[in-house]
């Protein structure tokens, strides 16, 4: 049992910073990002710790992805109820459904490449962002990403392609 | 293709760099989150086993009761001593005697007394 605990602890330690960064890019609030990471860890530890350690990684990122999606749903619901008056009709749409509302790059104050890349990723719609991070950063295959996000492989390819196009466009603008 | 690979590398580098120097309160928060997850796992693993142990005890008690009760019921009639059973049979048989049979019993008793007396005389 001690060996199991140590292994799980090692695994959690190995993914916690990436998980926090992914959550932070998605929700933009430190406290909420920490809560999401903690919930994901607890869910993995209580529900799936008895499974083989090779399954932990996709399971953990599936849970993390679901927690982020839940957070956005709650946030959207809250906005609909309490901030309706301050939103335009166009803005009053679920953040989850938005596809092409690429944020203005002019807001970027950091000229460094890393800062630009992070800012672009941060501005991506949540599904594109999750898909892109899972594929590009976590190294999941198209099939694995589809399973983690509970979407089909075609959607994964589309989200990833659009995200890449936007990042490339921003980097080109930065170079000019 | 090569451009895409270069871009991927740049993005990965940027993302990795962003996790390197997280503020202390964030790393503390992540440490606490990890501890809570491991504690929740330990609690979850402990609770089913204690439940199972409690179940075993209940099953053992139920098995004991199911054995003891029938045995007690079956053994209850055997608790009477043979003397009690004989005297009970005798009482039943006496209750069924009519007057003539009572006379015979009296005669038998007299005969028995006589024989006892004869034996005593012979011994002396």
PDB file of C-alpha atoms in Angstrom:
ATOM      1  CA  UNK A   1       0.000   0.000   0.000  1.00  0.00           C
ATOM      2  CA  UNK A   2       2.879   2.334   0.823  1.00  0.00           C
ATOM      3  CA  UNK A   3       4.336   1.654  -2.612  1.00  0.00           C
ATOM      4  CA  UNK A   4       0.989   2.504  -4.184  1.00  0.00           C
ATOM      5  CA  UNK A   5       0.732   5.772  -2.260  1.00  0.00           C
ATOM      6  CA  UNK A   6       4.280   6.751  -3.185  1.00  0.00           C
ATOM      7  CA  UNK A   7       3.644   5.953  -6.840  1.00  0.00           C
ATOM      8  CA  UNK A   8       0.437   7.953  -6.901  1.00  0.00           C
ATOM      9  CA  UNK A   9       2.135  10.816  -5.101  1.00  0.00           C
ATOM     10  CA  UNK A  10       4.958  10.761  -7.622  1.00  0.00           C
ATOM     11  CA  UNK A  11       2.475  10.784 -10.466  1.00  0.00           C
ATOM     12  CA  UNK A  12       0.502  13.692  -9.010  1.00  0.00           C
ATOM     13  CA  UNK A  13       3.710  15.587  -8.421  1.00  0.00           C
ATOM     14  CA  UNK A  14       4.747  15.027 -12.019  1.00  0.00           C
ATOM     15  CA  UNK A  15       1.546  16.479 -13.499  1.00  0.00           C
ATOM     16  CA  UNK A  16       0.492  19.110 -10.971  1.00  0.00           C
ATOM     17  CA  UNK A  17       2.298  22.085 -12.510  1.00  0.00           C
ATOM     18  CA  UNK A  18       1.124  21.312 -16.034  1.00  0.00           C
ATOM     19  CA  UNK A  19      -2.388  20.764 -14.716  1.00  0.00           C
ATOM     20  CA  UNK A  20      -2.297  24.085 -12.902  1.00  0.00           C
ATOM     21  CA  UNK A  21      -1.043  25.898 -15.999  1.00  0.00           C
ATOM     22  CA  UNK A  22      -3.760  24.291 -18.138  1.00  0.00           C
ATOM     23  CA  UNK A  23      -6.423  25.246 -15.605  1.00  0.00           C
ATOM     24  CA  UNK A  24      -4.985  28.729 -15.267  1.00  0.00           C
ATOM     25  CA  UNK A  25      -5.018  29.280 -19.047  1.00  0.00           C
ATOM     26  CA  UNK A  26      -8.647  28.151 -19.080  1.00  0.00           C
ATOM     27  CA  UNK A  27     -10.109  29.970 -16.074  1.00  0.00           C
ATOM     28  CA  UNK A  28      -7.684  32.904 -15.545  1.00  0.00           C
ATOM     29  CA  UNK A  29      -8.075  32.788 -11.750  1.00  0.00           C
ATOM     30  CA  UNK A  30      -5.437  31.282  -9.484  1.00  0.00           C
ATOM     31  CA  UNK A  31      -7.796  30.185  -6.718  1.00  0.00           C
ATOM     32  CA  UNK A  32     -10.198  28.534  -9.159  1.00  0.00           C
ATOM     33  CA  UNK A  33      -7.332  26.877 -11.026  1.00  0.00           C
ATOM     34  CA  UNK A  34      -6.001  25.449  -7.752  1.00  0.00           C
ATOM     35  CA  UNK A  35      -9.480  24.202  -6.828  1.00  0.00           C
ATOM     36  CA  UNK A  36      -9.816  22.497 -10.204  1.00  0.00           C
ATOM     37  CA  UNK A  37      -6.444  20.777  -9.850  1.00  0.00           C
ATOM     38  CA  UNK A  38      -7.274  19.682  -6.298  1.00  0.00           C
ATOM     39  CA  UNK A  39     -10.677  18.294  -7.330  1.00  0.00           C
ATOM     40  CA  UNK A  40      -9.086  16.403 -10.193  1.00  0.00           C
ATOM     41  CA  UNK A  41      -6.428  14.925  -7.906  1.00  0.00           C
ATOM     42  CA  UNK A  42      -8.990  13.860  -5.301  1.00  0.00           C
ATOM     43  CA  UNK A  43     -11.254  12.288  -7.911  1.00  0.00           C
ATOM     44  CA  UNK A  44      -8.367  10.355  -9.420  1.00  0.00           C
ATOM     45  CA  UNK A  45      -7.111   9.234  -5.993  1.00  0.00           C
ATOM     46  CA  UNK A  46     -10.510   8.101  -4.716  1.00  0.00           C
ATOM     47  CA  UNK A  47     -12.003   6.610  -7.869  1.00  0.00           C
ATOM     48  CA  UNK A  48      -9.136   5.329  -9.991  1.00  0.00           C
ATOM     49  CA  UNK A  49      -6.071   4.831  -7.782  1.00  0.00           C
ATOM     50  CA  UNK A  50      -6.559   1.063  -7.841  1.00  0.00           C
ATOM     51  CA  UNK A  51      -6.206   1.015 -11.607  1.00  0.00           C
ATOM     52  CA  UNK A  52      -2.828   0.535 -13.224  1.00  0.00           C
ATOM     53  CA  UNK A  53      -0.540   3.531 -13.069  1.00  0.00           C
ATOM     54  CA  UNK A  54      -0.339   3.528 -16.878  1.00  0.00           C
ATOM     55  CA  UNK A  55      -4.017   4.553 -16.976  1.00  0.00           C
ATOM     56  CA  UNK A  56      -3.647   7.440 -14.534  1.00  0.00           C
ATOM     57  CA  UNK A  57      -2.406  10.006 -17.053  1.00  0.00           C
ATOM     58  CA  UNK A  58      -5.310   9.867 -19.537  1.00  0.00           C
ATOM     59  CA  UNK A  59      -7.760   9.506 -16.639  1.00  0.00           C
ATOM     60  CA  UNK A  60      -6.316  12.491 -14.802  1.00  0.00           C
ATOM     61  CA  UNK A  61      -6.478  14.731 -17.856  1.00  0.00           C
ATOM     62  CA  UNK A  62     -10.000  13.538 -18.617  1.00  0.00           C
ATOM     63  CA  UNK A  63     -11.045  14.524 -15.083  1.00  0.00           C
ATOM     64  CA  UNK A  64      -9.180  17.833 -15.358  1.00  0.00           C
ATOM     65  CA  UNK A  65     -10.827  18.566 -18.700  1.00  0.00           C
ATOM     66  CA  UNK A  66     -14.263  17.771 -17.249  1.00  0.00           C
ATOM     67  CA  UNK A  67     -13.611  19.974 -14.210  1.00  0.00           C
ATOM     68  CA  UNK A  68     -12.599  22.878 -16.460  1.00  0.00           C
ATOM     69  CA  UNK A  69     -15.705  22.361 -18.614  1.00  0.00           C
ATOM     70  CA  UNK A  70     -17.888  22.259 -15.477  1.00  0.00           C
ATOM     71  CA  UNK A  71     -16.285  25.470 -14.234  1.00  0.00           C
ATOM     72  CA  UNK A  72     -17.087  27.197 -17.542  1.00  0.00           C
ATOM     73  CA  UNK A  73     -20.663  25.931 -17.469  1.00  0.00           C
ATOM     74  CA  UNK A  74     -21.141  27.298 -13.948  1.00  0.00           C
ATOM     75  CA  UNK A  75     -19.500  30.564 -14.904  1.00  0.00           C
ATOM     76  CA  UNK A  76     -21.724  30.915 -17.964  1.00  0.00           C
ATOM     77  CA  UNK A  77     -24.834  30.132 -15.903  1.00  0.00           C
ATOM     78  CA  UNK A  78     -23.804  32.664 -13.286  1.00  0.00           C
ATOM     79  CA  UNK A  79     -23.206  35.310 -15.935  1.00  0.00           C
ATOM     80  CA  UNK A  80     -26.575  34.629 -17.494  1.00  0.00           C
ATOM     81  CA  UNK A  81     -28.352  35.128 -14.184  1.00  0.00           C
ATOM     82  CA  UNK A  82     -26.430  37.992 -12.619  1.00  0.00           C
ATOM     83  CA  UNK A  83     -24.585  39.882 -15.346  1.00  0.00           C
ATOM     84  CA  UNK A  84     -27.157  39.664 -18.110  1.00  0.00           C
ATOM     85  CA  UNK A  85     -27.727  43.412 -18.179  1.00  0.00           C
ATOM     86  CA  UNK A  86     -24.072  44.136 -18.801  1.00  0.00           C
ATOM     87  CA  UNK A  87     -23.686  41.798 -21.711  1.00  0.00           C
ATOM     88  CA  UNK A  88     -24.543  42.326 -25.294  1.00  0.00           C
ATOM     89  CA  UNK A  89     -26.561  39.685 -27.040  1.00  0.00           C
ATOM     90  CA  UNK A  90     -23.459  38.483 -28.859  1.00  0.00           C
ATOM     91  CA  UNK A  91     -21.587  38.089 -25.609  1.00  0.00           C
ATOM     92  CA  UNK A  92     -24.444  36.252 -23.956  1.00  0.00           C
ATOM     93  CA  UNK A  93     -23.434  32.951 -25.455  1.00  0.00           C
ATOM     94  CA  UNK A  94     -21.784  30.085 -23.756  1.00  0.00           C
ATOM     95  CA  UNK A  95     -18.053  30.319 -23.620  1.00  0.00           C
ATOM     96  CA  UNK A  96     -18.025  26.631 -24.447  1.00  0.00           C
ATOM     97  CA  UNK A  97     -19.787  27.196 -27.735  1.00  0.00           C
ATOM     98  CA  UNK A  98     -17.642  30.025 -28.986  1.00  0.00           C
ATOM     99  CA  UNK A  99     -15.444  29.079 -31.881  1.00  0.00           C
ATOM    100  CA  UNK A 100     -13.877  32.043 -33.589  1.00  0.00           C
ATOM    101  CA  UNK A 101     -13.714  34.922 -31.157  1.00  0.00           C
ATOM    102  CA  UNK A 102      -9.993  35.239 -31.329  1.00  0.00           C
ATOM    103  CA  UNK A 103      -8.946  37.930 -28.871  1.00  0.00           C
ATOM    104  CA  UNK A 104      -7.185  41.059 -30.083  1.00  0.00           C
ATOM    105  CA  UNK A 105      -3.490  40.595 -30.135  1.00  0.00           C
ATOM    106  CA  UNK A 106      -3.067  44.305 -29.595  1.00  0.00           C
ATOM    107  CA  UNK A 107      -3.674  43.637 -25.918  1.00  0.00           C
ATOM    108  CA  UNK A 108      -0.435  41.785 -25.685  1.00  0.00           C
ATOM    109  CA  UNK A 109       2.019  43.823 -23.737  1.00  0.00           C
ATOM    110  CA  UNK A 110       4.728  41.248 -23.548  1.00  0.00           C
ATOM    111  CA  UNK A 111       6.887  41.202 -26.661  1.00  0.00           C
ATOM    112  CA  UNK A 112       8.654  38.035 -25.802  1.00  0.00           C
ATOM    113  CA  UNK A 113       7.801  34.972 -27.826  1.00  0.00           C
ATOM    114  CA  UNK A 114       6.817  32.841 -24.833  1.00  0.00           C
ATOM    115  CA  UNK A 115       4.558  35.534 -23.540  1.00  0.00           C
ATOM    116  CA  UNK A 116       2.926  35.871 -26.947  1.00  0.00           C
ATOM    117  CA  UNK A 117       2.371  32.156 -27.290  1.00  0.00           C
ATOM    118  CA  UNK A 118       0.841  31.863 -23.825  1.00  0.00           C
ATOM    119  CA  UNK A 119      -1.365  34.853 -24.462  1.00  0.00           C
ATOM    120  CA  UNK A 120      -2.639  33.359 -27.718  1.00  0.00           C
ATOM    121  CA  UNK A 121      -3.332  30.010 -26.085  1.00  0.00           C
ATOM    122  CA  UNK A 122      -5.095  31.784 -23.245  1.00  0.00           C
ATOM    123  CA  UNK A 123      -7.342  33.577 -25.714  1.00  0.00           C
ATOM    124  CA  UNK A 124      -8.393  30.418 -27.539  1.00  0.00           C
ATOM    125  CA  UNK A 125     -11.915  29.054 -27.084  1.00  0.00           C
ATOM    126  CA  UNK A 126     -11.889  26.516 -24.300  1.00  0.00           C
ATOM    127  CA  UNK A 127     -12.321  23.399 -26.442  1.00  0.00           C
ATOM    128  CA  UNK A 128      -9.631  24.479 -28.885  1.00  0.00           C
ATOM    129  CA  UNK A 129      -7.379  25.340 -25.971  1.00  0.00           C
ATOM    130  CA  UNK A 130      -7.848  21.986 -24.214  1.00  0.00           C
ATOM    131  CA  UNK A 131      -7.455  20.075 -27.453  1.00  0.00           C
ATOM    132  CA  UNK A 132      -4.331  21.988 -28.388  1.00  0.00           C
ATOM    133  CA  UNK A 133      -2.694  21.585 -24.963  1.00  0.00           C
ATOM    134  CA  UNK A 134      -3.450  17.875 -24.818  1.00  0.00           C
ATOM    135  CA  UNK A 135      -2.066  17.281 -28.293  1.00  0.00           C
ATOM    136  CA  UNK A 136       0.875  19.669 -28.333  1.00  0.00           C
ATOM    137  CA  UNK A 137       1.958  19.785 -24.686  1.00  0.00           C
ATOM    138  CA  UNK A 138       0.857  16.492 -23.191  1.00  0.00           C
ATOM    139  CA  UNK A 139       1.646  14.570 -26.348  1.00  0.00           C
ATOM    140  CA  UNK A 140      -1.633  12.670 -26.548  1.00  0.00           C
ATOM    141  CA  UNK A 141      -2.504  11.159 -29.922  1.00  0.00           C
ATOM    142  CA  UNK A 142      -5.612  12.244 -31.837  1.00  0.00           C
ATOM    143  CA  UNK A 143      -7.446   9.142 -30.597  1.00  0.00           C
ATOM    144  CA  UNK A 144      -6.357   9.657 -26.973  1.00  0.00           C
ATOM    145  CA  UNK A 145      -7.310  13.323 -27.078  1.00  0.00           C
ATOM    146  CA  UNK A 146     -10.710  12.386 -28.491  1.00  0.00           C
ATOM    147  CA  UNK A 147     -11.237   9.931 -25.629  1.00  0.00           C
ATOM    148  CA  UNK A 148     -10.079  12.409 -22.985  1.00  0.00           C
ATOM    149  CA  UNK A 149     -12.379  15.130 -24.335  1.00  0.00           C
ATOM    150  CA  UNK A 150     -15.254  12.781 -25.237  1.00  0.00           C
ATOM    151  CA  UNK A 151     -15.395  14.090 -28.785  1.00  0.00           C
ATOM    152  CA  UNK A 152     -14.696  12.454 -32.145  1.00  0.00           C
ATOM    153  CA  UNK A 153     -11.313  12.402 -33.818  1.00  0.00           C
ATOM    154  CA  UNK A 154     -12.487  14.747 -36.592  1.00  0.00           C
ATOM    155  CA  UNK A 155     -13.300  17.438 -34.017  1.00  0.00           C
ATOM    156  CA  UNK A 156      -9.881  16.986 -32.437  1.00  0.00           C
ATOM    157  CA  UNK A 157      -8.186  17.556 -35.779  1.00  0.00           C
ATOM    158  CA  UNK A 158     -10.340  20.622 -36.468  1.00  0.00           C
ATOM    159  CA  UNK A 159      -9.742  22.198 -33.047  1.00  0.00           C
ATOM    160  CA  UNK A 160      -6.018  21.551 -33.242  1.00  0.00           C
ATOM    161  CA  UNK A 161      -5.713  22.881 -36.797  1.00  0.00           C
ATOM    162  CA  UNK A 162      -7.602  26.094 -35.960  1.00  0.00           C
ATOM    163  CA  UNK A 163      -5.525  26.658 -32.832  1.00  0.00           C
ATOM    164  CA  UNK A 164      -2.301  26.194 -34.793  1.00  0.00           C
ATOM    165  CA  UNK A 165      -3.460  28.587 -37.497  1.00  0.00           C
ATOM    166  CA  UNK A 166      -4.167  31.281 -34.918  1.00  0.00           C
ATOM    167  CA  UNK A 167      -0.840  30.829 -33.177  1.00  0.00           C
ATOM    168  CA  UNK A 168       1.017  30.927 -36.497  1.00  0.00           C
ATOM    169  CA  UNK A 169      -0.841  34.068 -37.513  1.00  0.00           C
ATOM    170  CA  UNK A 170       0.034  35.799 -34.252  1.00  0.00           C
ATOM    171  CA  UNK A 171       3.679  34.809 -34.480  1.00  0.00           C
ATOM    172  CA  UNK A 172       3.878  36.088 -38.062  1.00  0.00           C
ATOM    173  CA  UNK A 173       2.367  39.388 -36.970  1.00  0.00           C
ATOM    174  CA  UNK A 174       4.874  39.536 -34.155  1.00  0.00           C
ATOM    175  CA  UNK A 175       7.773  38.991 -36.546  1.00  0.00           C
ATOM    176  CA  UNK A 176       6.570  41.767 -38.871  1.00  0.00           C
TER     177      UNK A 176
ATOM    178  CA  UNK B   1       6.176  20.217 -41.887  1.00  0.00           C
ATOM    179  CA  UNK B   2       9.511  21.392 -40.590  1.00  0.00           C
ATOM    180  CA  UNK B   3       7.957  24.737 -39.726  1.00  0.00           C
ATOM    181  CA  UNK B   4       5.232  22.968 -37.786  1.00  0.00           C
ATOM    182  CA  UNK B   5       7.790  20.973 -35.805  1.00  0.00           C
ATOM    183  CA  UNK B   6       9.737  24.128 -35.010  1.00  0.00           C
ATOM    184  CA  UNK B   7       6.565  25.854 -33.954  1.00  0.00           C
ATOM    185  CA  UNK B   8       5.582  22.901 -31.755  1.00  0.00           C
ATOM    186  CA  UNK B   9       8.974  22.998 -30.089  1.00  0.00           C
ATOM    187  CA  UNK B  10       8.664  26.723 -29.450  1.00  0.00           C
ATOM    188  CA  UNK B  11       5.210  26.282 -27.981  1.00  0.00           C
ATOM    189  CA  UNK B  12       6.288  23.384 -25.781  1.00  0.00           C
ATOM    190  CA  UNK B  13       9.279  25.372 -24.581  1.00  0.00           C
ATOM    191  CA  UNK B  14       7.073  28.351 -23.766  1.00  0.00           C
ATOM    192  CA  UNK B  15       4.610  26.160 -21.861  1.00  0.00           C
ATOM    193  CA  UNK B  16       7.343  24.318 -19.986  1.00  0.00           C
ATOM    194  CA  UNK B  17       9.007  27.588 -19.031  1.00  0.00           C
ATOM    195  CA  UNK B  18       5.710  28.847 -17.682  1.00  0.00           C
ATOM    196  CA  UNK B  19       5.629  26.005 -15.125  1.00  0.00           C
ATOM    197  CA  UNK B  20       9.218  26.464 -13.957  1.00  0.00           C
ATOM    198  CA  UNK B  21       8.969  29.480 -11.728  1.00  0.00           C
ATOM    199  CA  UNK B  22       5.531  29.330 -10.199  1.00  0.00           C
ATOM    200  CA  UNK B  23       5.061  31.576  -7.158  1.00  0.00           C
ATOM    201  CA  UNK B  24       5.513  30.009  -3.734  1.00  0.00           C
ATOM    202  CA  UNK B  25       1.852  30.271  -2.763  1.00  0.00           C
ATOM    203  CA  UNK B  26       0.936  28.281  -5.863  1.00  0.00           C
ATOM    204  CA  UNK B  27       3.458  25.512  -5.181  1.00  0.00           C
ATOM    205  CA  UNK B  28       2.201  25.415  -1.565  1.00  0.00           C
ATOM    206  CA  UNK B  29      -1.363  25.169  -2.854  1.00  0.00           C
ATOM    207  CA  UNK B  30      -0.420  22.298  -5.159  1.00  0.00           C
ATOM    208  CA  UNK B  31       1.351  20.529  -2.303  1.00  0.00           C
ATOM    209  CA  UNK B  32      -1.763  20.846  -0.128  1.00  0.00           C
ATOM    210  CA  UNK B  33      -3.945  19.589  -2.990  1.00  0.00           C
ATOM    211  CA  UNK B  34      -1.720  16.540  -3.392  1.00  0.00           C
ATOM    212  CA  UNK B  35      -1.781  15.822   0.347  1.00  0.00           C
ATOM    213  CA  UNK B  36      -5.571  16.069   0.422  1.00  0.00           C
ATOM    214  CA  UNK B  37      -5.868  13.697  -2.533  1.00  0.00           C
ATOM    215  CA  UNK B  38      -3.600  11.126  -0.896  1.00  0.00           C
ATOM    216  CA  UNK B  39      -5.466  11.471   2.413  1.00  0.00           C
ATOM    217  CA  UNK B  40      -8.779  10.981   0.592  1.00  0.00           C
ATOM    218  CA  UNK B  41      -7.368   7.882  -1.074  1.00  0.00           C
ATOM    219  CA  UNK B  42      -6.215   6.439   2.271  1.00  0.00           C
ATOM    220  CA  UNK B  43      -9.582   7.161   3.888  1.00  0.00           C
ATOM    221  CA  UNK B  44     -11.407   5.585   0.986  1.00  0.00           C
ATOM    222  CA  UNK B  45      -9.240   2.468   1.140  1.00  0.00           C
ATOM    223  CA  UNK B  46      -9.654   2.154   4.919  1.00  0.00           C
ATOM    224  CA  UNK B  47     -13.405   2.496   5.022  1.00  0.00           C
ATOM    225  CA  UNK B  48     -14.391  -0.499   2.857  1.00  0.00           C
ATOM    226  CA  UNK B  49     -12.090  -2.840   4.782  1.00  0.00           C
ATOM    227  CA  UNK B  50     -13.556  -1.803   8.158  1.00  0.00           C
ATOM    228  CA  UNK B  51     -17.005  -2.212   6.648  1.00  0.00           C
ATOM    229  CA  UNK B  52     -16.027  -5.687   5.480  1.00  0.00           C
ATOM    230  CA  UNK B  53     -14.704  -6.547   8.946  1.00  0.00           C
ATOM    231  CA  UNK B  54     -17.938  -5.324  10.510  1.00  0.00           C
ATOM    232  CA  UNK B  55     -19.845  -7.446   7.994  1.00  0.00           C
ATOM    233  CA  UNK B  56     -17.816 -10.504   8.944  1.00  0.00           C
ATOM    234  CA  UNK B  57     -18.591 -10.018  12.617  1.00  0.00           C
ATOM    235  CA  UNK B  58     -22.283  -9.674  11.858  1.00  0.00           C
ATOM    236  CA  UNK B  59     -22.202 -12.818   9.743  1.00  0.00           C
ATOM    237  CA  UNK B  60     -20.444 -14.743  12.522  1.00  0.00           C
ATOM    238  CA  UNK B  61     -23.007 -13.638  15.126  1.00  0.00           C
ATOM    239  CA  UNK B  62     -25.891 -14.544  12.816  1.00  0.00           C
ATOM    240  CA  UNK B  63     -24.371 -17.979  12.167  1.00  0.00           C
ATOM    241  CA  UNK B  64     -23.967 -18.591  15.912  1.00  0.00           C
ATOM    242  CA  UNK B  65     -27.573 -17.603  16.598  1.00  0.00           C
ATOM    243  CA  UNK B  66     -28.880 -19.768  13.782  1.00  0.00           C
ATOM    244  CA  UNK B  67     -26.991 -22.752  15.255  1.00  0.00           C
ATOM    245  CA  UNK B  68     -27.700 -22.142  18.939  1.00  0.00           C
ATOM    246  CA  UNK B  69     -31.453 -21.558  18.685  1.00  0.00           C
ATOM    247  CA  UNK B  70     -32.378 -24.854  16.981  1.00  0.00           C
ATOM    248  CA  UNK B  71     -29.992 -26.797  19.219  1.00  0.00           C
ATOM    249  CA  UNK B  72     -31.557 -25.236  22.314  1.00  0.00           C
ATOM    250  CA  UNK B  73     -35.073 -26.043  21.113  1.00  0.00           C
ATOM    251  CA  UNK B  74     -34.127 -29.616  20.292  1.00  0.00           C
ATOM    252  CA  UNK B  75     -32.292 -30.204  23.536  1.00  0.00           C
ATOM    253  CA  UNK B  76     -34.989 -28.682  25.780  1.00  0.00           C
ATOM    254  CA  UNK B  77     -37.165 -31.893  26.163  1.00  0.00           C
ATOM    255  CA  UNK B  78     -34.046 -33.942  26.968  1.00  0.00           C
ATOM    256  CA  UNK B  79     -33.323 -31.802  29.985  1.00  0.00           C
ATOM    257  CA  UNK B  80     -35.801 -33.810  32.104  1.00  0.00           C
ATOM    258  CA  UNK B  81     -34.118 -36.519  34.165  1.00  0.00           C
ATOM    259  CA  UNK B  82     -35.125 -40.175  33.662  1.00  0.00           C
ATOM    260  CA  UNK B  83     -36.651 -40.260  37.209  1.00  0.00           C
ATOM    261  CA  UNK B  84     -38.922 -37.352  36.323  1.00  0.00           C
ATOM    262  CA  UNK B  85     -40.029 -39.122  33.166  1.00  0.00           C
ATOM    263  CA  UNK B  86     -40.722 -42.382  35.094  1.00  0.00           C
ATOM    264  CA  UNK B  87     -42.715 -40.628  37.798  1.00  0.00           C
ATOM    265  CA  UNK B  88     -44.699 -38.783  35.131  1.00  0.00           C
ATOM    266  CA  UNK B  89     -45.520 -42.098  33.401  1.00  0.00           C
ATOM    267  CA  UNK B  90     -46.482 -43.613  36.761  1.00  0.00           C
ATOM    268  CA  UNK B  91     -48.793 -40.710  37.555  1.00  0.00           C
ATOM    269  CA  UNK B  92     -50.485 -41.076  34.204  1.00  0.00           C
ATOM    270  CA  UNK B  93     -50.948 -44.808  34.691  1.00  0.00           C
ATOM    271  CA  UNK B  94     -52.325 -44.327  38.244  1.00  0.00           C
ATOM    272  CA  UNK B  95     -54.793 -41.752  37.002  1.00  0.00           C
ATOM    273  CA  UNK B  96     -56.203 -44.279  34.561  1.00  0.00           C
ATOM    274  CA  UNK B  97     -56.828 -47.020  37.243  1.00  0.00           C
ATOM    275  CA  UNK B  98     -60.399 -47.932  38.297  1.00  0.00           C
ATOM    276  CA  UNK B  99     -61.493 -49.193  41.753  1.00  0.00           C
ATOM    277  CA  UNK B 100     -60.802 -52.909  41.097  1.00  0.00           C
ATOM    278  CA  UNK B 101     -57.370 -52.141  39.797  1.00  0.00           C
ATOM    279  CA  UNK B 102     -56.688 -49.990  42.850  1.00  0.00           C
ATOM    280  CA  UNK B 103     -57.556 -53.028  45.029  1.00  0.00           C
ATOM    281  CA  UNK B 104     -55.079 -55.077  43.043  1.00  0.00           C
ATOM    282  CA  UNK B 105     -52.427 -52.401  43.509  1.00  0.00           C
ATOM    283  CA  UNK B 106     -53.180 -52.426  47.289  1.00  0.00           C
ATOM    284  CA  UNK B 107     -52.907 -56.223  47.292  1.00  0.00           C
ATOM    285  CA  UNK B 108     -49.632 -56.009  45.393  1.00  0.00           C
ATOM    286  CA  UNK B 109     -48.322 -53.544  47.907  1.00  0.00           C
ATOM    287  CA  UNK B 110     -49.391 -55.860  50.714  1.00  0.00           C
ATOM    288  CA  UNK B 111     -47.762 -58.805  48.961  1.00  0.00           C
ATOM    289  CA  UNK B 112     -44.616 -56.775  48.466  1.00  0.00           C
ATOM    290  CA  UNK B 113     -44.603 -55.809  52.177  1.00  0.00           C
ATOM    291  CA  UNK B 114     -45.093 -59.396  53.169  1.00  0.00           C
ATOM    292  CA  UNK B 115     -42.205 -60.578  51.029  1.00  0.00           C
ATOM    293  CA  UNK B 116     -39.986 -57.857  52.481  1.00  0.00           C
ATOM    294  CA  UNK B 117     -40.939 -58.959  55.996  1.00  0.00           C
ATOM    295  CA  UNK B 118     -40.185 -62.596  55.145  1.00  0.00           C
ATOM    296  CA  UNK B 119     -36.789 -61.605  53.814  1.00  0.00           C
ATOM    297  CA  UNK B 120     -35.996 -59.661  57.013  1.00  0.00           C
ATOM    298  CA  UNK B 121     -37.007 -62.617  59.187  1.00  0.00           C
ATOM    299  CA  UNK B 122     -34.864 -64.951  57.117  1.00  0.00           C
ATOM    300  CA  UNK B 123     -31.858 -62.648  57.476  1.00  0.00           C
ATOM    301  CA  UNK B 124     -32.242 -62.438  61.247  1.00  0.00           C
TER     302      UNK B 124
END
